[in-house]
């Protein structure tokens, strides 16, 4: 039985849901760290607010269309998980970051999305309304896909892939491929077009990761210091003129040897002639603990 375009579209839509589901869950380690530290200081809320706004836009667009049910399923989950992320960030963020995030939510989620819904509902009707909302989603999706340029620039400048996780780049690229074919098979340019850019930037990130991770390994290999050999104590035997090597004494062993020298003195003050010809006194503390055996 041959698959029709709708069947292929459904298959790519399901795959797109699975991959996007993994992408939506990718920040979990970050928020686990925030939970353990009990603070979101040093982290930014912008990606989660933008992702929330994007999911809301695509849900609105999907409701205006008749054959994009799989957009509704994944973006419904996106709204749910991104709301949790933003809520956790607000709970653990410092006061200044909390205020900034609140303003961003009002500007995008409340003001921006509310304005789009009101304008399109009152000024446009029928098919035209769906087209206008689709173009808004297209423009916003393109701007979101351009965002990784900042990371790409940082990787090239620092010659380090520390801030560009490979797995996330791979899943974002796969997601772009799945949604591109989903939109293409449904003949929906608003879904397909932005994912072309997403695929290009995803491949670019993977290529940069491979190039600069190899360079990092080469630099680390060059900078690796030779192993420091453990020093040894060499004592010459006067009778045989042979050198005898002994392992280096630990600090505890040295202390015990000094204590032993002090304890064998019968008097509390031992007078000896120092190499310089002067008399040296070594006072013995009555509270000196007994010598303990230490394995060499």
PDB file of C-alpha atoms in Angstrom:
ATOM      1  CA  UNK A   1       0.000   0.000   0.000  1.00  0.00           C
ATOM      2  CA  UNK A   2       1.544   3.322  -1.110  1.00  0.00           C
ATOM      3  CA  UNK A   3       1.771   6.145   1.344  1.00  0.00           C
ATOM      4  CA  UNK A   4       0.013   9.370   0.375  1.00  0.00           C
ATOM      5  CA  UNK A   5       1.365  12.870   1.120  1.00  0.00           C
ATOM      6  CA  UNK A   6      -0.920  13.090   4.147  1.00  0.00           C
ATOM      7  CA  UNK A   7       0.428   9.824   5.536  1.00  0.00           C
ATOM      8  CA  UNK A   8       4.025  11.001   5.106  1.00  0.00           C
ATOM      9  CA  UNK A   9       3.117  14.343   6.653  1.00  0.00           C
ATOM     10  CA  UNK A  10       1.645  12.554   9.654  1.00  0.00           C
ATOM     11  CA  UNK A  11       4.787  10.397   9.996  1.00  0.00           C
ATOM     12  CA  UNK A  12       7.100  13.410   9.918  1.00  0.00           C
ATOM     13  CA  UNK A  13       4.785  15.247  12.296  1.00  0.00           C
ATOM     14  CA  UNK A  14       4.983  12.399  14.822  1.00  0.00           C
ATOM     15  CA  UNK A  15       8.781  12.298  14.506  1.00  0.00           C
ATOM     16  CA  UNK A  16       8.832  16.080  14.876  1.00  0.00           C
ATOM     17  CA  UNK A  17       6.787  15.772  18.074  1.00  0.00           C
ATOM     18  CA  UNK A  18       9.223  13.198  19.501  1.00  0.00           C
ATOM     19  CA  UNK A  19      12.354  15.234  18.711  1.00  0.00           C
ATOM     20  CA  UNK A  20      10.786  18.527  19.854  1.00  0.00           C
ATOM     21  CA  UNK A  21       9.686  16.806  23.064  1.00  0.00           C
ATOM     22  CA  UNK A  22      13.344  15.972  23.777  1.00  0.00           C
ATOM     23  CA  UNK A  23      14.381  19.557  22.933  1.00  0.00           C
ATOM     24  CA  UNK A  24      11.766  20.946  25.322  1.00  0.00           C
ATOM     25  CA  UNK A  25      13.149  18.707  28.083  1.00  0.00           C
ATOM     26  CA  UNK A  26      16.794  19.667  27.449  1.00  0.00           C
ATOM     27  CA  UNK A  27      16.823  22.488  30.086  1.00  0.00           C
ATOM     28  CA  UNK A  28      15.982  20.002  32.885  1.00  0.00           C
ATOM     29  CA  UNK A  29      19.652  19.643  34.027  1.00  0.00           C
ATOM     30  CA  UNK A  30      19.878  23.444  34.247  1.00  0.00           C
ATOM     31  CA  UNK A  31      16.832  23.695  36.482  1.00  0.00           C
ATOM     32  CA  UNK A  32      18.000  20.760  38.585  1.00  0.00           C
ATOM     33  CA  UNK A  33      21.194  22.742  39.216  1.00  0.00           C
ATOM     34  CA  UNK A  34      19.116  25.812  40.094  1.00  0.00           C
ATOM     35  CA  UNK A  35      17.046  23.709  42.507  1.00  0.00           C
ATOM     36  CA  UNK A  36      20.164  22.271  44.185  1.00  0.00           C
ATOM     37  CA  UNK A  37      21.782  25.707  44.537  1.00  0.00           C
ATOM     38  CA  UNK A  38      18.468  27.304  45.544  1.00  0.00           C
ATOM     39  CA  UNK A  39      19.250  30.263  43.282  1.00  0.00           C
ATOM     40  CA  UNK A  40      18.903  31.143  39.585  1.00  0.00           C
ATOM     41  CA  UNK A  41      21.648  33.755  39.780  1.00  0.00           C
ATOM     42  CA  UNK A  42      23.867  33.625  36.690  1.00  0.00           C
ATOM     43  CA  UNK A  43      21.115  32.176  34.480  1.00  0.00           C
ATOM     44  CA  UNK A  44      18.841  34.005  32.022  1.00  0.00           C
ATOM     45  CA  UNK A  45      15.109  33.637  31.548  1.00  0.00           C
ATOM     46  CA  UNK A  46      15.014  34.965  27.954  1.00  0.00           C
ATOM     47  CA  UNK A  47      15.117  31.530  26.196  1.00  0.00           C
ATOM     48  CA  UNK A  48      12.195  30.207  28.246  1.00  0.00           C
ATOM     49  CA  UNK A  49      10.017  33.303  27.836  1.00  0.00           C
ATOM     50  CA  UNK A  50      10.656  33.343  24.076  1.00  0.00           C
ATOM     51  CA  UNK A  51       9.927  29.602  23.811  1.00  0.00           C
ATOM     52  CA  UNK A  52       6.666  30.122  25.722  1.00  0.00           C
ATOM     53  CA  UNK A  53       5.655  32.974  23.411  1.00  0.00           C
ATOM     54  CA  UNK A  54       6.560  30.907  20.324  1.00  0.00           C
ATOM     55  CA  UNK A  55       4.456  27.936  21.479  1.00  0.00           C
ATOM     56  CA  UNK A  56       1.477  30.226  22.077  1.00  0.00           C
ATOM     57  CA  UNK A  57       1.801  31.716  18.597  1.00  0.00           C
ATOM     58  CA  UNK A  58       1.940  28.301  16.894  1.00  0.00           C
ATOM     59  CA  UNK A  59      -1.043  27.067  18.917  1.00  0.00           C
ATOM     60  CA  UNK A  60      -3.044  30.078  17.764  1.00  0.00           C
ATOM     61  CA  UNK A  61      -2.006  29.457  14.155  1.00  0.00           C
ATOM     62  CA  UNK A  62      -2.850  25.751  14.424  1.00  0.00           C
ATOM     63  CA  UNK A  63      -6.378  26.534  15.645  1.00  0.00           C
ATOM     64  CA  UNK A  64      -6.914  28.721  12.581  1.00  0.00           C
ATOM     65  CA  UNK A  65      -5.891  25.846  10.281  1.00  0.00           C
ATOM     66  CA  UNK A  66      -7.667  22.520   9.775  1.00  0.00           C
ATOM     67  CA  UNK A  67      -4.901  19.969   9.118  1.00  0.00           C
ATOM     68  CA  UNK A  68      -2.068  20.736  11.534  1.00  0.00           C
ATOM     69  CA  UNK A  69      -3.199  18.842  14.617  1.00  0.00           C
ATOM     70  CA  UNK A  70       0.353  17.710  15.434  1.00  0.00           C
ATOM     71  CA  UNK A  71       1.345  21.358  15.873  1.00  0.00           C
ATOM     72  CA  UNK A  72      -1.250  21.594  18.613  1.00  0.00           C
ATOM     73  CA  UNK A  73       0.019  18.519  20.486  1.00  0.00           C
ATOM     74  CA  UNK A  74       3.688  19.519  20.706  1.00  0.00           C
ATOM     75  CA  UNK A  75       3.076  23.221  21.361  1.00  0.00           C
ATOM     76  CA  UNK A  76       0.547  22.396  24.080  1.00  0.00           C
ATOM     77  CA  UNK A  77       3.330  20.494  25.816  1.00  0.00           C
ATOM     78  CA  UNK A  78       5.663  23.413  25.060  1.00  0.00           C
ATOM     79  CA  UNK A  79       3.360  25.874  26.836  1.00  0.00           C
ATOM     80  CA  UNK A  80       3.064  23.513  29.798  1.00  0.00           C
ATOM     81  CA  UNK A  81       6.806  22.838  30.273  1.00  0.00           C
ATOM     82  CA  UNK A  82       7.948  26.409  29.514  1.00  0.00           C
ATOM     83  CA  UNK A  83       5.449  27.765  32.045  1.00  0.00           C
ATOM     84  CA  UNK A  84       7.021  25.471  34.650  1.00  0.00           C
ATOM     85  CA  UNK A  85      10.509  26.647  33.684  1.00  0.00           C
ATOM     86  CA  UNK A  86       9.557  30.321  33.936  1.00  0.00           C
ATOM     87  CA  UNK A  87       7.751  29.702  37.244  1.00  0.00           C
ATOM     88  CA  UNK A  88      10.814  27.958  38.735  1.00  0.00           C
ATOM     89  CA  UNK A  89      13.058  30.750  37.489  1.00  0.00           C
ATOM     90  CA  UNK A  90      10.850  33.403  39.101  1.00  0.00           C
ATOM     91  CA  UNK A  91      10.848  31.439  42.363  1.00  0.00           C
ATOM     92  CA  UNK A  92      14.637  31.103  42.610  1.00  0.00           C
ATOM     93  CA  UNK A  93      15.780  34.251  40.784  1.00  0.00           C
ATOM     94  CA  UNK A  94      17.201  37.309  42.602  1.00  0.00           C
ATOM     95  CA  UNK A  95      14.868  40.291  42.922  1.00  0.00           C
ATOM     96  CA  UNK A  96      16.355  42.230  39.979  1.00  0.00           C
ATOM     97  CA  UNK A  97      16.161  39.227  37.603  1.00  0.00           C
ATOM     98  CA  UNK A  98      12.645  38.464  38.817  1.00  0.00           C
ATOM     99  CA  UNK A  99      11.490  41.998  37.974  1.00  0.00           C
ATOM    100  CA  UNK A 100      13.104  41.868  34.514  1.00  0.00           C
ATOM    101  CA  UNK A 101      11.478  38.510  33.777  1.00  0.00           C
ATOM    102  CA  UNK A 102       8.108  39.851  34.894  1.00  0.00           C
ATOM    103  CA  UNK A 103       8.428  42.813  32.536  1.00  0.00           C
ATOM    104  CA  UNK A 104       9.406  40.495  29.681  1.00  0.00           C
ATOM    105  CA  UNK A 105       6.383  38.294  30.321  1.00  0.00           C
ATOM    106  CA  UNK A 106       4.075  41.314  30.275  1.00  0.00           C
ATOM    107  CA  UNK A 107       5.675  42.609  27.079  1.00  0.00           C
ATOM    108  CA  UNK A 108       5.617  39.352  25.091  1.00  0.00           C
ATOM    109  CA  UNK A 109       3.140  36.851  26.504  1.00  0.00           C
ATOM    110  CA  UNK A 110       0.491  39.319  27.665  1.00  0.00           C
ATOM    111  CA  UNK A 111       1.039  42.417  25.523  1.00  0.00           C
ATOM    112  CA  UNK A 112       2.489  40.913  22.341  1.00  0.00           C
ATOM    113  CA  UNK A 113       0.344  37.805  22.077  1.00  0.00           C
ATOM    114  CA  UNK A 114      -2.776  39.674  23.249  1.00  0.00           C
ATOM    115  CA  UNK A 115      -2.261  42.381  20.621  1.00  0.00           C
ATOM    116  CA  UNK A 116      -1.770  39.794  17.843  1.00  0.00           C
ATOM    117  CA  UNK A 117      -4.982  37.978  18.782  1.00  0.00           C
ATOM    118  CA  UNK A 118      -7.044  41.202  19.025  1.00  0.00           C
ATOM    119  CA  UNK A 119      -5.734  42.720  15.787  1.00  0.00           C
ATOM    120  CA  UNK A 120      -6.149  39.544  13.715  1.00  0.00           C
ATOM    121  CA  UNK A 121      -9.590  38.811  15.155  1.00  0.00           C
ATOM    122  CA  UNK A 122     -11.002  42.278  14.455  1.00  0.00           C
ATOM    123  CA  UNK A 123      -9.177  43.275  11.254  1.00  0.00           C
ATOM    124  CA  UNK A 124      -9.000  40.011   9.315  1.00  0.00           C
ATOM    125  CA  UNK A 125     -11.447  37.250   8.529  1.00  0.00           C
ATOM    126  CA  UNK A 126     -11.414  33.668   7.282  1.00  0.00           C
ATOM    127  CA  UNK A 127      -8.426  32.471   5.288  1.00  0.00           C
ATOM    128  CA  UNK A 128      -6.735  35.885   5.382  1.00  0.00           C
ATOM    129  CA  UNK A 129      -6.562  35.744   9.189  1.00  0.00           C
ATOM    130  CA  UNK A 130      -4.744  32.411   9.063  1.00  0.00           C
ATOM    131  CA  UNK A 131      -2.319  33.765   6.459  1.00  0.00           C
ATOM    132  CA  UNK A 132      -1.509  36.865   8.537  1.00  0.00           C
ATOM    133  CA  UNK A 133      -0.932  34.834  11.708  1.00  0.00           C
ATOM    134  CA  UNK A 134       1.137  32.380   9.648  1.00  0.00           C
ATOM    135  CA  UNK A 135       3.399  35.176   8.398  1.00  0.00           C
ATOM    136  CA  UNK A 136       3.788  36.470  11.955  1.00  0.00           C
ATOM    137  CA  UNK A 137       4.819  32.966  13.061  1.00  0.00           C
ATOM    138  CA  UNK A 138       7.197  32.737  10.095  1.00  0.00           C
ATOM    139  CA  UNK A 139       8.921  36.034  10.893  1.00  0.00           C
ATOM    140  CA  UNK A 140       9.177  35.222  14.591  1.00  0.00           C
ATOM    141  CA  UNK A 141      10.510  31.705  13.878  1.00  0.00           C
ATOM    142  CA  UNK A 142      13.181  33.159  11.584  1.00  0.00           C
ATOM    143  CA  UNK A 143      14.270  35.581  14.297  1.00  0.00           C
ATOM    144  CA  UNK A 144      14.462  32.710  16.804  1.00  0.00           C
ATOM    145  CA  UNK A 145      16.587  30.618  14.419  1.00  0.00           C
ATOM    146  CA  UNK A 146      18.937  33.589  13.916  1.00  0.00           C
ATOM    147  CA  UNK A 147      19.579  33.671  17.687  1.00  0.00           C
ATOM    148  CA  UNK A 148      22.242  30.886  17.548  1.00  0.00           C
ATOM    149  CA  UNK A 149      24.445  33.284  15.556  1.00  0.00           C
ATOM    150  CA  UNK A 150      25.498  34.748  18.900  1.00  0.00           C
ATOM    151  CA  UNK A 151      26.709  31.326  20.055  1.00  0.00           C
ATOM    152  CA  UNK A 152      28.416  30.683  16.704  1.00  0.00           C
ATOM    153  CA  UNK A 153      30.234  34.016  16.951  1.00  0.00           C
ATOM    154  CA  UNK A 154      31.326  33.211  20.523  1.00  0.00           C
ATOM    155  CA  UNK A 155      32.658  29.785  19.475  1.00  0.00           C
ATOM    156  CA  UNK A 156      34.699  31.293  16.625  1.00  0.00           C
ATOM    157  CA  UNK A 157      36.001  34.120  18.813  1.00  0.00           C
ATOM    158  CA  UNK A 158      36.977  31.978  21.810  1.00  0.00           C
ATOM    159  CA  UNK A 159      37.853  28.870  19.757  1.00  0.00           C
ATOM    160  CA  UNK A 160      35.981  26.888  22.406  1.00  0.00           C
ATOM    161  CA  UNK A 161      32.787  24.798  22.232  1.00  0.00           C
ATOM    162  CA  UNK A 162      32.167  24.991  25.983  1.00  0.00           C
ATOM    163  CA  UNK A 163      28.900  26.905  25.576  1.00  0.00           C
ATOM    164  CA  UNK A 164      27.559  24.927  22.597  1.00  0.00           C
ATOM    165  CA  UNK A 165      26.371  21.444  23.635  1.00  0.00           C
ATOM    166  CA  UNK A 166      26.587  18.992  20.731  1.00  0.00           C
ATOM    167  CA  UNK A 167      23.500  16.914  21.579  1.00  0.00           C
ATOM    168  CA  UNK A 168      21.229  19.967  21.686  1.00  0.00           C
ATOM    169  CA  UNK A 169      22.549  21.137  18.294  1.00  0.00           C
ATOM    170  CA  UNK A 170      21.916  17.665  16.837  1.00  0.00           C
ATOM    171  CA  UNK A 171      18.345  17.490  18.144  1.00  0.00           C
ATOM    172  CA  UNK A 172      17.560  21.037  16.975  1.00  0.00           C
ATOM    173  CA  UNK A 173      18.815  20.087  13.499  1.00  0.00           C
ATOM    174  CA  UNK A 174      16.709  16.912  13.458  1.00  0.00           C
ATOM    175  CA  UNK A 175      13.704  18.906  14.634  1.00  0.00           C
ATOM    176  CA  UNK A 176      14.162  21.391  11.778  1.00  0.00           C
ATOM    177  CA  UNK A 177      14.332  18.511   9.253  1.00  0.00           C
ATOM    178  CA  UNK A 178      11.153  16.845  10.548  1.00  0.00           C
ATOM    179  CA  UNK A 179       9.088  20.045  10.634  1.00  0.00           C
ATOM    180  CA  UNK A 180      10.388  21.146   7.230  1.00  0.00           C
ATOM    181  CA  UNK A 181       9.093  17.969   5.589  1.00  0.00           C
ATOM    182  CA  UNK A 182       5.878  18.181   7.595  1.00  0.00           C
ATOM    183  CA  UNK A 183       5.231  21.692   6.280  1.00  0.00           C
ATOM    184  CA  UNK A 184       6.403  20.805   2.770  1.00  0.00           C
ATOM    185  CA  UNK A 185       4.077  17.795   2.497  1.00  0.00           C
ATOM    186  CA  UNK A 186       1.177  19.879   3.785  1.00  0.00           C
ATOM    187  CA  UNK A 187       2.194  22.675   1.373  1.00  0.00           C
ATOM    188  CA  UNK A 188       2.405  25.107   4.295  1.00  0.00           C
ATOM    189  CA  UNK A 189       5.255  27.548   3.681  1.00  0.00           C
ATOM    190  CA  UNK A 190       4.858  29.111   7.134  1.00  0.00           C
ATOM    191  CA  UNK A 191       5.931  25.817   8.729  1.00  0.00           C
ATOM    192  CA  UNK A 192       8.491  24.722   6.147  1.00  0.00           C
ATOM    193  CA  UNK A 193      10.390  27.956   5.380  1.00  0.00           C
ATOM    194  CA  UNK A 194      11.817  28.855   8.824  1.00  0.00           C
ATOM    195  CA  UNK A 195      13.050  25.296   9.316  1.00  0.00           C
ATOM    196  CA  UNK A 196      15.340  25.650   6.276  1.00  0.00           C
ATOM    197  CA  UNK A 197      17.229  28.301   8.210  1.00  0.00           C
ATOM    198  CA  UNK A 198      17.053  26.149  11.339  1.00  0.00           C
ATOM    199  CA  UNK A 199      18.634  23.246   9.467  1.00  0.00           C
ATOM    200  CA  UNK A 200      21.440  25.430   8.058  1.00  0.00           C
ATOM    201  CA  UNK A 201      22.342  26.880  11.455  1.00  0.00           C
ATOM    202  CA  UNK A 202      22.092  23.452  13.071  1.00  0.00           C
ATOM    203  CA  UNK A 203      24.546  21.919  10.605  1.00  0.00           C
ATOM    204  CA  UNK A 204      26.832  24.952  11.029  1.00  0.00           C
ATOM    205  CA  UNK A 205      26.905  24.433  14.802  1.00  0.00           C
ATOM    206  CA  UNK A 206      27.720  20.730  14.430  1.00  0.00           C
ATOM    207  CA  UNK A 207      30.557  21.476  11.970  1.00  0.00           C
ATOM    208  CA  UNK A 208      31.994  24.148  14.276  1.00  0.00           C
ATOM    209  CA  UNK A 209      31.776  21.749  17.219  1.00  0.00           C
ATOM    210  CA  UNK A 210      33.754  19.086  15.341  1.00  0.00           C
ATOM    211  CA  UNK A 211      36.405  21.588  14.180  1.00  0.00           C
ATOM    212  CA  UNK A 212      36.986  23.399  17.465  1.00  0.00           C
ATOM    213  CA  UNK A 213      36.680  20.352  19.726  1.00  0.00           C
ATOM    214  CA  UNK A 214      39.592  18.785  17.779  1.00  0.00           C
ATOM    215  CA  UNK A 215      41.594  21.999  18.146  1.00  0.00           C
ATOM    216  CA  UNK A 216      40.908  22.073  21.888  1.00  0.00           C
ATOM    217  CA  UNK A 217      42.160  18.495  22.272  1.00  0.00           C
ATOM    218  CA  UNK A 218      45.323  19.315  20.276  1.00  0.00           C
ATOM    219  CA  UNK A 219      46.037  22.385  22.442  1.00  0.00           C
ATOM    220  CA  UNK A 220      45.511  20.417  25.664  1.00  0.00           C
ATOM    221  CA  UNK A 221      47.836  17.692  24.407  1.00  0.00           C
ATOM    222  CA  UNK A 222      50.573  20.249  23.643  1.00  0.00           C
ATOM    223  CA  UNK A 223      50.174  21.954  27.003  1.00  0.00           C
ATOM    224  CA  UNK A 224      50.241  18.706  28.999  1.00  0.00           C
ATOM    225  CA  UNK A 225      53.123  18.851  31.447  1.00  0.00           C
ATOM    226  CA  UNK A 226      55.479  15.879  31.889  1.00  0.00           C
ATOM    227  CA  UNK A 227      54.782  13.754  34.916  1.00  0.00           C
ATOM    228  CA  UNK A 228      56.780  14.776  37.955  1.00  0.00           C
ATOM    229  CA  UNK A 229      58.727  11.886  39.360  1.00  0.00           C
ATOM    230  CA  UNK A 230      58.460  11.288  43.050  1.00  0.00           C
ATOM    231  CA  UNK A 231      61.694  12.487  44.743  1.00  0.00           C
ATOM    232  CA  UNK A 232      63.814   9.955  46.578  1.00  0.00           C
ATOM    233  CA  UNK A 233      66.234  10.198  49.474  1.00  0.00           C
ATOM    234  CA  UNK A 234      69.714   8.905  48.518  1.00  0.00           C
ATOM    235  CA  UNK A 235      72.098   7.902  51.311  1.00  0.00           C
ATOM    236  CA  UNK A 236      75.730   6.878  50.669  1.00  0.00           C
ATOM    237  CA  UNK A 237      77.079   3.910  52.590  1.00  0.00           C
ATOM    238  CA  UNK A 238      80.570   4.847  53.866  1.00  0.00           C
ATOM    239  CA  UNK A 239      81.746   1.214  53.956  1.00  0.00           C
ATOM    240  CA  UNK A 240      80.730   0.138  50.474  1.00  0.00           C
ATOM    241  CA  UNK A 241      80.455   3.558  48.772  1.00  0.00           C
ATOM    242  CA  UNK A 242      77.111   2.383  47.414  1.00  0.00           C
ATOM    243  CA  UNK A 243      74.127   4.670  47.121  1.00  0.00           C
ATOM    244  CA  UNK A 244      70.988   3.449  48.806  1.00  0.00           C
ATOM    245  CA  UNK A 245      67.647   4.892  47.766  1.00  0.00           C
ATOM    246  CA  UNK A 246      64.856   5.347  50.260  1.00  0.00           C
ATOM    247  CA  UNK A 247      61.358   6.544  49.522  1.00  0.00           C
ATOM    248  CA  UNK A 248      60.552  10.129  50.424  1.00  0.00           C
ATOM    249  CA  UNK A 249      59.426  10.496  54.031  1.00  0.00           C
ATOM    250  CA  UNK A 250      55.973  11.798  54.700  1.00  0.00           C
ATOM    251  CA  UNK A 251      55.425  14.773  56.973  1.00  0.00           C
ATOM    252  CA  UNK A 252      53.963  12.513  59.662  1.00  0.00           C
ATOM    253  CA  UNK A 253      57.034  10.239  59.554  1.00  0.00           C
ATOM    254  CA  UNK A 254      59.393  13.218  59.898  1.00  0.00           C
ATOM    255  CA  UNK A 255      57.439  14.473  62.941  1.00  0.00           C
ATOM    256  CA  UNK A 256      57.627  11.026  64.550  1.00  0.00           C
ATOM    257  CA  UNK A 257      61.402  10.847  63.979  1.00  0.00           C
ATOM    258  CA  UNK A 258      61.864  14.235  65.658  1.00  0.00           C
ATOM    259  CA  UNK A 259      59.721  13.117  68.576  1.00  0.00           C
ATOM    260  CA  UNK A 260      61.759   9.929  68.864  1.00  0.00           C
ATOM    261  CA  UNK A 261      64.967  11.965  69.047  1.00  0.00           C
ATOM    262  CA  UNK A 262      63.504  14.073  71.804  1.00  0.00           C
ATOM    263  CA  UNK A 263      62.056  11.153  73.782  1.00  0.00           C
ATOM    264  CA  UNK A 264      65.370   9.236  74.029  1.00  0.00           C
ATOM    265  CA  UNK A 265      66.963  12.131  75.867  1.00  0.00           C
ATOM    266  CA  UNK A 266      67.030  11.414  79.582  1.00  0.00           C
ATOM    267  CA  UNK A 267      66.947  15.055  80.575  1.00  0.00           C
ATOM    268  CA  UNK A 268      64.249  17.516  79.779  1.00  0.00           C
ATOM    269  CA  UNK A 269      66.888  19.763  78.256  1.00  0.00           C
ATOM    270  CA  UNK A 270      69.372  18.163  75.904  1.00  0.00           C
ATOM    271  CA  UNK A 271      72.528  20.100  75.132  1.00  0.00           C
ATOM    272  CA  UNK A 272      74.441  19.318  71.966  1.00  0.00           C
ATOM    273  CA  UNK A 273      77.030  20.980  69.880  1.00  0.00           C
ATOM    274  CA  UNK A 274      75.648  22.367  66.645  1.00  0.00           C
ATOM    275  CA  UNK A 275      77.654  22.298  63.415  1.00  0.00           C
ATOM    276  CA  UNK A 276      78.411  25.996  63.865  1.00  0.00           C
ATOM    277  CA  UNK A 277      80.227  25.352  67.206  1.00  0.00           C
ATOM    278  CA  UNK A 278      77.455  26.773  69.363  1.00  0.00           C
ATOM    279  CA  UNK A 279      75.400  24.876  71.890  1.00  0.00           C
ATOM    280  CA  UNK A 280      71.857  24.104  70.939  1.00  0.00           C
ATOM    281  CA  UNK A 281      69.094  23.303  73.360  1.00  0.00           C
ATOM    282  CA  UNK A 282      66.167  21.074  72.538  1.00  0.00           C
ATOM    283  CA  UNK A 283      63.393  21.226  75.097  1.00  0.00           C
ATOM    284  CA  UNK A 284      61.253  18.181  75.539  1.00  0.00           C
ATOM    285  CA  UNK A 285      57.585  18.683  76.219  1.00  0.00           C
ATOM    286  CA  UNK A 286      56.240  16.371  78.871  1.00  0.00           C
ATOM    287  CA  UNK A 287      52.948  16.282  77.021  1.00  0.00           C
ATOM    288  CA  UNK A 288      54.546  14.906  73.854  1.00  0.00           C
ATOM    289  CA  UNK A 289      52.403  11.980  72.696  1.00  0.00           C
ATOM    290  CA  UNK A 290      53.851   8.534  72.429  1.00  0.00           C
ATOM    291  CA  UNK A 291      55.447   7.494  69.164  1.00  0.00           C
ATOM    292  CA  UNK A 292      53.117   5.817  66.747  1.00  0.00           C
ATOM    293  CA  UNK A 293      54.252   3.317  64.187  1.00  0.00           C
ATOM    294  CA  UNK A 294      53.817   4.497  60.607  1.00  0.00           C
ATOM    295  CA  UNK A 295      54.230   2.125  57.715  1.00  0.00           C
ATOM    296  CA  UNK A 296      56.807   3.355  55.256  1.00  0.00           C
TER     297      UNK A 296
END
